[in-house]
Every structure is written in C-alpha cells, then in structure tokens.
Coordinates of C-alpha atoms (C1' of nucleotides) in Angstrom, one line a residue:
Chain A
M22 CA 150.8 148.6 139.1
T23 CA 152.8 145.8 137.6
E24 CA 152.7 143.8 140.8
S25 CA 151.6 140.3 140.7
R26 CA 148.7 139.3 143.0
R27 CA 150.2 136.0 143.8
G28 CA 152.4 135.4 146.9
R29 CA 152.7 137.7 149.8
P30 CA 152.0 141.3 149.0
S31 CA 155.1 143.4 148.9
T32 CA 155.3 145.9 151.7
G33 CA 157.8 148.0 149.9
V34 CA 160.6 147.4 152.4
R35 CA 162.9 145.8 149.9
E36 CA 162.5 148.8 147.5
A37 CA 162.9 151.3 150.4
V38 CA 166.1 149.6 151.4
L39 CA 167.5 149.6 147.9
K40 CA 166.7 153.3 147.5
A41 CA 168.3 154.1 150.9
T42 CA 171.4 152.1 150.0
E43 CA 171.9 154.1 146.8
E44 CA 171.5 157.3 148.8
V45 CA 174.1 156.3 151.4
L46 CA 176.4 154.9 148.7
G47 CA 176.5 158.3 147.1
E48 CA 177.6 160.0 150.3
A49 CA 179.6 157.5 152.3
G50 CA 180.6 155.2 149.5
L51 CA 181.6 151.8 150.8
A52 CA 181.7 153.1 154.4
L53 CA 178.0 152.2 154.1
S54 CA 176.6 150.4 157.0
T55 CA 173.5 148.2 157.2
K56 CA 172.4 150.1 160.3
E57 CA 172.5 153.5 158.5
V58 CA 170.7 152.1 155.5
A59 CA 168.0 150.6 157.7
R60 CA 167.6 153.9 159.5
R61 CA 167.1 155.9 156.3
A62 CA 164.7 153.3 154.9
G63 CA 162.7 153.6 158.0
V64 CA 163.1 149.9 158.5
V65 CA 164.6 147.7 161.2
E66 CA 168.1 146.5 160.5
S67 CA 167.2 142.8 160.6
S68 CA 164.9 143.3 157.6
V69 CA 167.9 144.2 155.6
F70 CA 169.4 140.9 156.4
Y71 CA 166.2 139.1 155.8
H72 CA 166.0 140.4 152.3
F73 CA 169.6 140.5 151.3
G74 CA 171.4 138.0 153.5
N75 CA 174.4 140.1 154.3
R76 CA 176.1 143.4 153.6
L77 CA 177.7 142.2 150.4
G78 CA 174.4 140.8 149.1
L79 CA 172.9 144.3 149.6
L80 CA 175.7 145.9 147.7
Q81 CA 175.3 143.3 145.0
A82 CA 171.6 144.0 144.7
V83 CA 172.1 147.7 144.1
I84 CA 174.9 147.2 141.7
G85 CA 173.0 144.5 139.9
L86 CA 170.1 147.0 139.6
H87 CA 172.4 149.3 137.7
L88 CA 174.8 147.2 135.8
P89 CA 172.3 146.1 133.1
V90 CA 171.7 149.8 132.6
F91 CA 175.4 150.1 131.8
A92 CA 174.7 148.1 128.7
D93 CA 171.7 150.2 127.8
A94 CA 173.4 153.5 126.9
T95 CA 171.2 153.2 123.9
V96 CA 168.2 154.1 126.0
V97 CA 169.8 157.5 126.3
L98 CA 171.4 157.6 122.9
G99 CA 168.7 156.1 120.8
R100 CA 166.2 158.6 121.9
T101 CA 168.2 161.5 120.8
R102 CA 167.2 162.3 117.2
R103 CA 170.1 162.9 114.8
S104 CA 170.0 166.4 113.4
G105 CA 172.3 165.7 110.5
D106 CA 174.8 168.2 111.8
L107 CA 177.7 166.0 112.9
T108 CA 179.1 168.3 115.6
A109 CA 175.6 168.8 117.2
D110 CA 174.9 165.1 117.1
L111 CA 178.3 164.2 118.7
A112 CA 177.6 166.8 121.4
A113 CA 174.2 165.2 122.1
V114 CA 175.8 161.8 122.4
I115 CA 178.6 162.9 124.7
G116 CA 176.1 164.9 126.7
G117 CA 173.9 161.8 127.1
L118 CA 176.8 159.7 128.2
E119 CA 177.8 162.4 130.6
R120 CA 174.4 162.4 132.3
F121 CA 174.4 158.6 132.3
Y122 CA 177.7 158.4 134.1
L123 CA 176.9 161.2 136.5
R124 CA 173.9 159.1 137.6
I125 CA 175.8 155.9 138.2
M126 CA 179.0 157.6 139.6
P127 CA 178.5 156.3 143.2
I128 CA 178.1 152.7 142.0
L129 CA 181.1 153.1 139.7
G130 CA 183.1 154.5 142.7
A131 CA 182.1 151.5 144.9
L132 CA 183.2 149.1 142.1
Q133 CA 186.5 150.9 142.0
S134 CA 186.9 150.9 145.7
D135 CA 186.3 147.3 146.7
L136 CA 188.3 144.3 145.8
K137 CA 185.4 141.9 146.5
L138 CA 183.0 143.8 144.3
R139 CA 185.6 143.9 141.5
E140 CA 186.0 140.1 141.8
L141 CA 182.2 139.8 141.5
L142 CA 182.3 142.0 138.4
V143 CA 185.0 139.8 136.7
E144 CA 182.9 136.8 137.5
R145 CA 179.8 138.1 135.8
Q146 CA 181.5 140.3 133.2
A147 CA 179.7 138.7 130.3
E148 CA 176.3 139.8 131.6
V149 CA 177.1 143.0 133.4
G150 CA 179.7 145.7 133.7
P151 CA 180.5 149.2 132.5
H152 CA 182.4 147.9 129.5
L153 CA 179.2 146.7 128.0
A154 CA 178.4 150.4 127.3
L155 CA 181.1 150.1 124.5
K156 CA 178.9 147.9 122.4
P157 CA 175.8 150.0 122.0
V158 CA 177.8 153.1 121.3
A159 CA 179.9 151.3 118.7
E160 CA 176.6 150.0 117.2
L161 CA 175.2 153.5 117.1
L162 CA 178.3 154.6 115.2
R163 CA 178.0 151.7 112.7
A164 CA 174.4 152.7 112.0
E165 CA 175.6 156.2 111.3
Q166 CA 178.3 154.8 109.0
R167 CA 175.6 152.9 107.1
A168 CA 173.6 156.1 106.8
G169 CA 176.7 157.8 105.4
R170 CA 176.9 160.4 108.2
V171 CA 180.2 159.0 109.6
R172 CA 183.3 158.0 107.6
E173 CA 183.5 154.4 106.5
S174 CA 187.0 153.9 107.6
L175 CA 186.3 154.8 111.2
D176 CA 187.0 152.0 113.8
A177 CA 183.6 152.0 115.6
A178 CA 185.0 150.5 118.8
A179 CA 187.7 153.1 119.0
G180 CA 185.3 155.9 118.2
A181 CA 183.0 154.6 121.0
L182 CA 185.8 154.7 123.5
L183 CA 186.5 158.3 122.6
L184 CA 182.9 159.3 123.0
I185 CA 182.5 157.4 126.3
G186 CA 185.8 158.7 127.6
A187 CA 184.8 162.2 126.9
G188 CA 181.4 161.8 128.6
H189 CA 182.8 159.9 131.5
Q190 CA 185.6 162.4 132.0
R191 CA 183.2 165.4 132.1
A192 CA 180.9 163.5 134.5
L193 CA 183.8 162.5 136.8
H194 CA 185.1 166.0 137.2
R195 CA 181.6 167.4 137.7
Y196 CA 181.0 164.8 140.4
L197 CA 184.3 165.5 142.1
L198 CA 184.3 169.3 141.9
G199 CA 180.6 170.1 141.8
G200 CA 179.8 173.6 140.5
L201 CA 183.5 174.4 140.2
A202 CA 183.9 172.0 137.3
E203 CA 182.4 174.4 134.9
G204 CA 185.3 176.7 135.2
V205 CA 187.8 174.0 134.5
L206 CA 186.2 171.8 131.9
P207 CA 185.9 172.5 128.2
P208 CA 182.2 172.6 127.2
V209 CA 180.7 169.6 125.4
E210 CA 180.3 171.7 122.3
S211 CA 184.0 172.3 122.1
V212 CA 184.8 168.7 122.6
A213 CA 182.3 167.6 119.9
E214 CA 183.7 170.2 117.5
T215 CA 187.2 169.0 118.2
L216 CA 186.3 165.4 117.7
A217 CA 184.2 166.0 114.6
P218 CA 187.0 165.8 112.0
A219 CA 187.8 162.3 113.2
F220 CA 184.3 161.2 112.4
A221 CA 183.5 163.2 109.3
V222 CA 183.2 161.7 105.9
A223 CA 186.3 162.4 103.8
Chain B
M4 CA 219.9 159.7 151.9
T5 CA 218.2 163.1 151.6
E6 CA 217.3 163.0 155.3
S7 CA 218.3 166.0 157.4
R8 CA 220.4 165.3 160.4
R9 CA 218.5 167.9 162.5
G10 CA 215.6 166.9 164.7
R11 CA 214.7 163.4 165.7
P12 CA 215.9 160.7 163.4
S13 CA 213.0 159.3 161.5
T14 CA 212.3 155.7 162.3
G15 CA 210.4 155.1 159.1
V16 CA 207.1 154.5 160.8
R17 CA 205.4 157.3 159.0
E18 CA 206.6 156.1 155.7
A19 CA 205.7 152.5 156.4
V20 CA 202.2 153.6 157.5
L21 CA 201.7 155.6 154.3
K22 CA 202.8 152.7 152.2
A23 CA 200.6 150.3 154.0
T24 CA 197.7 152.7 153.6
E25 CA 198.1 152.8 149.9
E26 CA 198.2 149.0 149.8
V27 CA 195.0 148.6 151.8
L28 CA 193.3 151.4 149.9
G29 CA 193.9 149.4 146.7
E30 CA 192.2 146.4 148.1
A31 CA 189.5 147.4 150.5
G32 CA 189.0 151.0 149.3
L33 CA 187.5 153.2 151.9
A34 CA 186.7 150.2 154.1
L35 CA 190.2 150.8 155.2
S36 CA 190.7 150.6 158.9
T37 CA 193.5 152.1 161.0
K38 CA 194.0 148.8 162.7
E39 CA 194.6 147.0 159.4
V40 CA 196.9 149.6 158.2
A41 CA 198.9 149.4 161.4
R42 CA 199.1 145.7 161.2
R43 CA 200.5 145.8 157.7
A44 CA 203.0 148.5 158.5
G45 CA 204.2 146.4 161.4
V46 CA 203.4 149.2 163.7
V47 CA 201.1 149.7 166.7
E48 CA 197.8 151.4 166.0
S49 CA 198.4 154.4 168.3
S50 CA 201.4 155.3 166.2
V51 CA 199.0 155.9 163.3
F52 CA 197.1 158.4 165.4
Y53 CA 200.3 160.0 166.7
H54 CA 201.4 160.7 163.2
F55 CA 198.1 161.5 161.4
G56 CA 195.7 162.5 164.2
N57 CA 192.8 160.6 162.9
R58 CA 191.6 158.3 160.1
L59 CA 190.7 161.2 157.8
G60 CA 194.1 162.7 158.4
L61 CA 195.7 159.5 157.3
L62 CA 193.6 159.4 154.1
Q63 CA 194.4 163.0 153.5
A64 CA 198.1 162.3 153.8
V65 CA 198.1 159.6 151.1
I66 CA 195.9 161.5 148.8
G67 CA 198.0 164.6 149.3
L68 CA 201.0 162.5 148.4
H69 CA 199.4 161.8 145.0
L70 CA 197.4 164.8 144.1
P71 CA 200.3 167.0 143.1
V72 CA 201.3 164.1 140.8
F73 CA 197.9 164.6 139.1
A74 CA 199.1 167.9 137.9
D75 CA 202.4 166.4 136.7
A76 CA 201.2 164.3 133.8
T77 CA 204.0 166.0 132.1
V78 CA 206.5 163.9 133.9
V79 CA 205.1 161.0 132.0
L80 CA 204.4 162.9 128.8
G81 CA 207.4 165.1 128.6
R82 CA 209.8 162.2 128.7
T83 CA 208.2 160.6 125.7
R84 CA 210.1 161.8 122.7
R85 CA 207.9 162.8 119.7
S86 CA 208.6 160.7 116.7
G87 CA 207.0 163.1 114.2
D88 CA 204.4 160.5 113.3
L89 CA 201.2 161.9 114.7
T90 CA 199.4 158.6 115.3
A91 CA 202.4 157.1 117.1
D92 CA 202.8 160.2 119.2
L93 CA 199.1 160.3 120.2
A94 CA 199.3 156.6 121.1
A95 CA 202.3 157.3 123.3
V96 CA 200.5 160.1 125.1
I97 CA 197.3 158.0 125.6
G98 CA 199.4 155.1 126.8
G99 CA 201.3 157.3 129.2
L100 CA 198.1 158.7 130.6
E101 CA 196.7 155.1 130.9
R102 CA 199.6 154.0 133.0
F103 CA 199.4 157.1 135.1
Y104 CA 195.7 156.6 135.8
L105 CA 196.1 152.9 136.5
R106 CA 198.6 153.8 139.2
I107 CA 196.3 156.3 141.0
M108 CA 193.1 154.4 140.5
P109 CA 192.7 153.4 144.1
I110 CA 193.1 157.0 145.2
L111 CA 190.7 158.2 142.5
G112 CA 188.2 155.5 143.7
A113 CA 188.5 156.7 147.3
L114 CA 187.9 160.3 146.2
Q115 CA 184.8 159.2 144.3
S116 CA 183.5 157.1 147.1
D117 CA 183.6 159.5 150.0
L118 CA 181.7 162.7 150.5
K119 CA 184.1 164.1 153.1
L120 CA 187.1 163.5 150.8
R121 CA 185.3 165.2 148.0
E122 CA 184.6 168.2 150.1
L123 CA 188.2 168.3 151.0
L124 CA 189.1 168.2 147.3
V125 CA 186.7 171.1 146.5
E126 CA 188.3 173.1 149.3
R127 CA 191.8 172.7 147.9
Q128 CA 190.9 172.4 144.3
A129 CA 193.2 175.2 143.3
E130 CA 196.3 173.3 144.4
V131 CA 195.4 169.7 144.0
G132 CA 193.0 167.5 142.1
P133 CA 192.7 165.3 139.0
H134 CA 191.4 168.2 136.9
L135 CA 194.9 169.7 137.1
A136 CA 196.0 167.1 134.6
L137 CA 194.0 169.0 132.0
K138 CA 196.5 171.9 132.0
P139 CA 199.8 170.1 131.3
V140 CA 198.2 168.0 128.5
A141 CA 196.7 171.1 126.9
E142 CA 200.1 172.8 127.3
L143 CA 201.7 169.9 125.5
L144 CA 199.2 170.2 122.7
R145 CA 199.9 173.9 122.4
A146 CA 203.6 173.2 122.1
E147 CA 202.8 170.8 119.3
Q148 CA 200.7 173.4 117.6
R149 CA 203.6 175.9 117.8
A150 CA 205.8 173.2 116.2
G151 CA 203.3 172.8 113.4
R152 CA 202.6 169.2 114.2
V153 CA 199.0 169.7 115.3
R154 CA 196.4 171.9 113.5
E155 CA 196.3 175.5 114.6
S156 CA 192.5 175.6 115.0
L157 CA 192.4 172.8 117.5
D158 CA 190.9 173.7 120.9
A159 CA 193.8 172.5 123.2
A160 CA 191.6 172.1 126.3
A161 CA 189.1 170.0 124.4
G162 CA 191.9 168.0 122.8
A163 CA 193.3 167.3 126.2
L164 CA 190.0 166.1 127.5
L165 CA 189.8 163.6 124.7
L166 CA 193.3 162.3 125.3
I167 CA 192.8 162.1 129.0
G168 CA 189.3 160.6 128.6
A169 CA 190.7 157.8 126.3
G170 CA 193.6 157.0 128.7
H171 CA 191.5 157.1 131.8
Q172 CA 188.8 155.0 130.2
R173 CA 191.3 152.3 129.2
A174 CA 192.8 152.4 132.7
L175 CA 189.4 152.1 134.4
H176 CA 188.4 149.0 132.4
R177 CA 191.7 147.4 132.9
Y178 CA 191.5 148.1 136.6
L179 CA 187.9 146.7 136.9
L180 CA 188.3 143.7 134.6
G181 CA 191.9 142.8 134.9
G182 CA 193.2 140.6 132.1
L183 CA 189.8 140.3 130.6
A184 CA 189.9 143.9 129.5
E185 CA 192.1 143.2 126.6
G186 CA 189.4 141.2 124.9
V187 CA 186.9 144.1 125.2
L188 CA 188.9 147.3 124.8
P189 CA 190.1 148.7 121.5
P190 CA 193.9 148.9 121.5
V191 CA 195.6 152.2 122.1
E192 CA 196.9 152.2 118.5
S193 CA 193.3 152.1 117.1
V194 CA 192.2 154.9 119.3
A195 CA 195.2 157.0 118.3
E196 CA 194.6 156.3 114.7
T197 CA 190.9 157.2 115.0
L198 CA 191.6 160.4 116.8
A199 CA 194.5 161.5 114.5
P200 CA 192.3 163.2 111.9
A201 CA 191.0 165.6 114.6
F202 CA 194.6 166.7 115.4
A203 CA 196.2 166.6 112.0
V204 CA 197.1 169.8 110.2
A205 CA 194.7 170.5 107.4
Chain C
dG21 C1' 157.9 139.7 156.6
dT22 C1' 158.8 142.5 160.2
dC23 C1' 159.7 143.1 164.7
dT24 C1' 162.8 143.1 169.5
dA25 C1' 166.8 141.6 171.7
dT26 C1' 171.2 140.5 171.8
dA27 C1' 175.6 138.2 170.7
dA28 C1' 180.4 138.7 169.4
dG29 C1' 183.6 141.2 167.3
dT30 C1' 185.7 145.4 165.3
dT31 C1' 186.1 150.3 165.1
dG32 C1' 188.4 155.0 165.9
dA33 C1' 190.5 157.1 169.5
dT34 C1' 193.0 158.3 174.1
dA35 C1' 196.0 158.1 178.5
dG36 C1' 200.1 157.3 180.2
dA37 C1' 204.5 154.4 180.8
dC38 C1' 209.1 154.3 178.8
Chain D
dG19 C1' 208.1 158.5 169.0
dT20 C1' 206.6 154.2 170.1
dC21 C1' 204.7 151.2 173.2
dT22 C1' 200.6 148.8 176.3
dA23 C1' 196.2 149.1 177.9
dT24 C1' 191.7 150.4 177.6
dC25 C1' 187.2 152.6 176.1
dA26 C1' 182.7 153.5 174.4
dA27 C1' 180.5 153.2 170.3
dC28 C1' 179.5 150.9 166.5
dT29 C1' 179.7 146.9 163.3
dT30 C1' 177.6 142.6 161.0
dA31 C1' 174.7 139.1 162.0
dT32 C1' 171.3 135.7 164.3
dA33 C1' 167.3 133.8 167.2
dG34 C1' 162.8 133.8 168.1
dA35 C1' 158.3 136.2 169.1
dC36 C1' 154.4 138.0 166.6

DNA sequence: GTCTATAAGTTGATAGAC
DNA sequence: GTCTATCAACTTATAGAC
C-alpha cells in the first residue's frame, strides 16, 4: 500500500526472506543457514545473496529491523493508560516489557551468541541496541514524577533498570521453560506489589 | 590431585576439550564446530566424538557443567557478609549476581539460541536450569526477614526476581557493549538505593 | 530480480590401526 | 584412548542465462 511506483516493483522476495530468517533464528539460533532460510521463504538460495550480500548481511538485516524497536519500548508503554493505582500501573509496564522481550528473544539470543554480531552492535551502539530501551522507560518514570505519581527522589535510570530487569527476566524464563515457567515464576502482580514501595511518594 | 588411581589414568583430553568448548562458545556461540574445538584443545577431532558421542553431547556436557551452578548462587551470595546497611547489602547481592551471570553468559546465550538445547532444558528442568537461581536468592531473603533486616510482608520470590533481574540486566549489557556499558548503565549502588525502600522494614 | 548450475571448502561422524 | 584416514552431506558464495 505504501509502496512507491518508481523503480522495479518488489516481488516480495526480500520480505519473505527476512520473515523466514526470523523464523529460523527462533528455532536454530545462529545455526541458521542461508539454504534453510531460502527453502522456507520459497526462494532460491542465490536470491538471498543477491539481496543481502552474504550470511552476515542477512543477519544484520533482521537485527537492524528489530534494534530500533528496542528503543521504542514507549510504543508498548505509552499506549498503556495509567490507572492511578501505582501497583497496577507498574504491573502493566512490567507486563508490556515482558511481552516486548519475549518477541525479540531470538534476536537477543543471536546477539549474545555471536562475537561478530556483538562487535557490530558496539560499532553502532549510538543508534541501536537493547540498552536504548533504558531511555524511554526512564523518561516514562520522569513523566510520572512530574505528575506526582512517583516519588521525586527516585533515580529514574535505576528505576528503569529494575522494571526492565523484571520484565526481561520473566520473558527469559518463559522463553526457556515454556509453559513450565508459570509454576516457577512469581506473577507480575506480586513483582509490581513488591516494587511499589520503592516508587511510591513518601 | 583428587583423581582416583583406579581405571585408566585420565590424559586430560576430556577436560581440555570441555575447556576449549567453553572458549569457542563464548566467541562463536552455537556456530561452534567440533573441528574448531578439537583444534583448540590440541586434540584430534575423533577424540571429541569418542568422549561425547556427538556435537549435541558435547554441548550438553558443558552446559551440564554449569547448570548446577545456576542453583548455587548462594556460593556467591552466602560468602558476602551482611554489613547491616540494607543498601550496601543489596548492592553486594546484585553485584554478586552480576558477576555470576557475566560468567555464564555464553552458556545462557547458547540455551537461548538453540531449540534442541531448550528442549533438553525443559526435560531436565527439575534438576538444572537458570530458574533454580530463584530459590537460593529467595531463601537468602527469607533468612534476612527472620533476622529482622528485611520487611516481613515482602514476597521473597518476587524480591528475588527483582534482584536477579537487576544483576542479570547489568551483566547482559556489559556483555553486549563491553566497556561502553558503563556510560549507559546506572551503577549498582544507585539500583540498590532505589530498591531499598521496597525491602526496608516499615 | 530471479533462476540454474556449480565451485570450493567445511561439517559431523565413522572405521580401524596402534 | 588416541590416532590416521576417509565419507557423504552440507555450507557459503559466485557466474551467467533468462
């Protein structure tokens, strides 16, 4: 719909390949092969090389697709309307972060598992990277502080780390353990309730 | 030193292979190959197969070497003497967890990046797995509660998740960004100070 | 832009000598 | 237990036709 009419019309191969890559990345991790990706995308392997140059280029492309989103936790968080009840609001934020991290878990895993990919991340760390999520969450907290719903003396960055840590931790264990995680993990509500006194106005 | 004199004397190949595997795992992640491992261990490739059967067996062996340690966060935490100052103690615990997670990051990354490895984890989840770290930390909190240094009403499991989440989060970003992380991450002390009101006795 | 064909190398794994 | 030798399958990547 938003496609330009100029240039060669896209045949959707690029998109299909990217989608397939994400799929495979979620299953095989970095054991991902261009052949398998091509097979899933219903495309011939050389098309992958045509579009992305080489295997690392393909990996970069999928990661690049997601990394900006890392910085956009506000998309998730901003939409959630504050109820005024601190515990409920904290639970909503943690829950939002949890869903966000669950979605990008394969990409995060790949980043963790490959030296070359990590080097790439360090190179471009100003623009992209999971650490950028810290900023919008801290910003959200500062807004709440201005509204008088969170204590003035709170270190917004540290508060953000705690919220992100909790959300990510829950996401990680759910990703690793699947359905079994529910039996081991404390529920979001408990975590929010536990954290609330640290955020509450004196 | 602790070797038994019975049976064939170990020639250290097994140990060398395991060590090399960890090394490679930290760099290449799951792109780890038996050939490369053998080369680093200074051993012939077929020895790897002799000892571990196949590639997955090798991966299992290194992971199995570390997973029990996941449950043993107390080794780190128990050694740290409580100062009586809640913020300082929380900082020590988070710092300990951070160092622990930094050490096992490659293994955690591998776990995250491979479907087969995750299935294995689910299978053996009662004995091994990162979620087991939750228990000793919660236990530590309960001990502090009994000693009257942490509020009675605190949900120990939720508190543990927050501490672990904070430590893991800091470790993850340091692992991904290297030295650059210091500029982005709030220091442990700030995090501990922020979290303290949630743990303090009324 | 997508295809076929193929090069050149690496992979996990086994058999059998010592 | 460790070695040499070897295998088929698979890997990334390229050239060139359409």
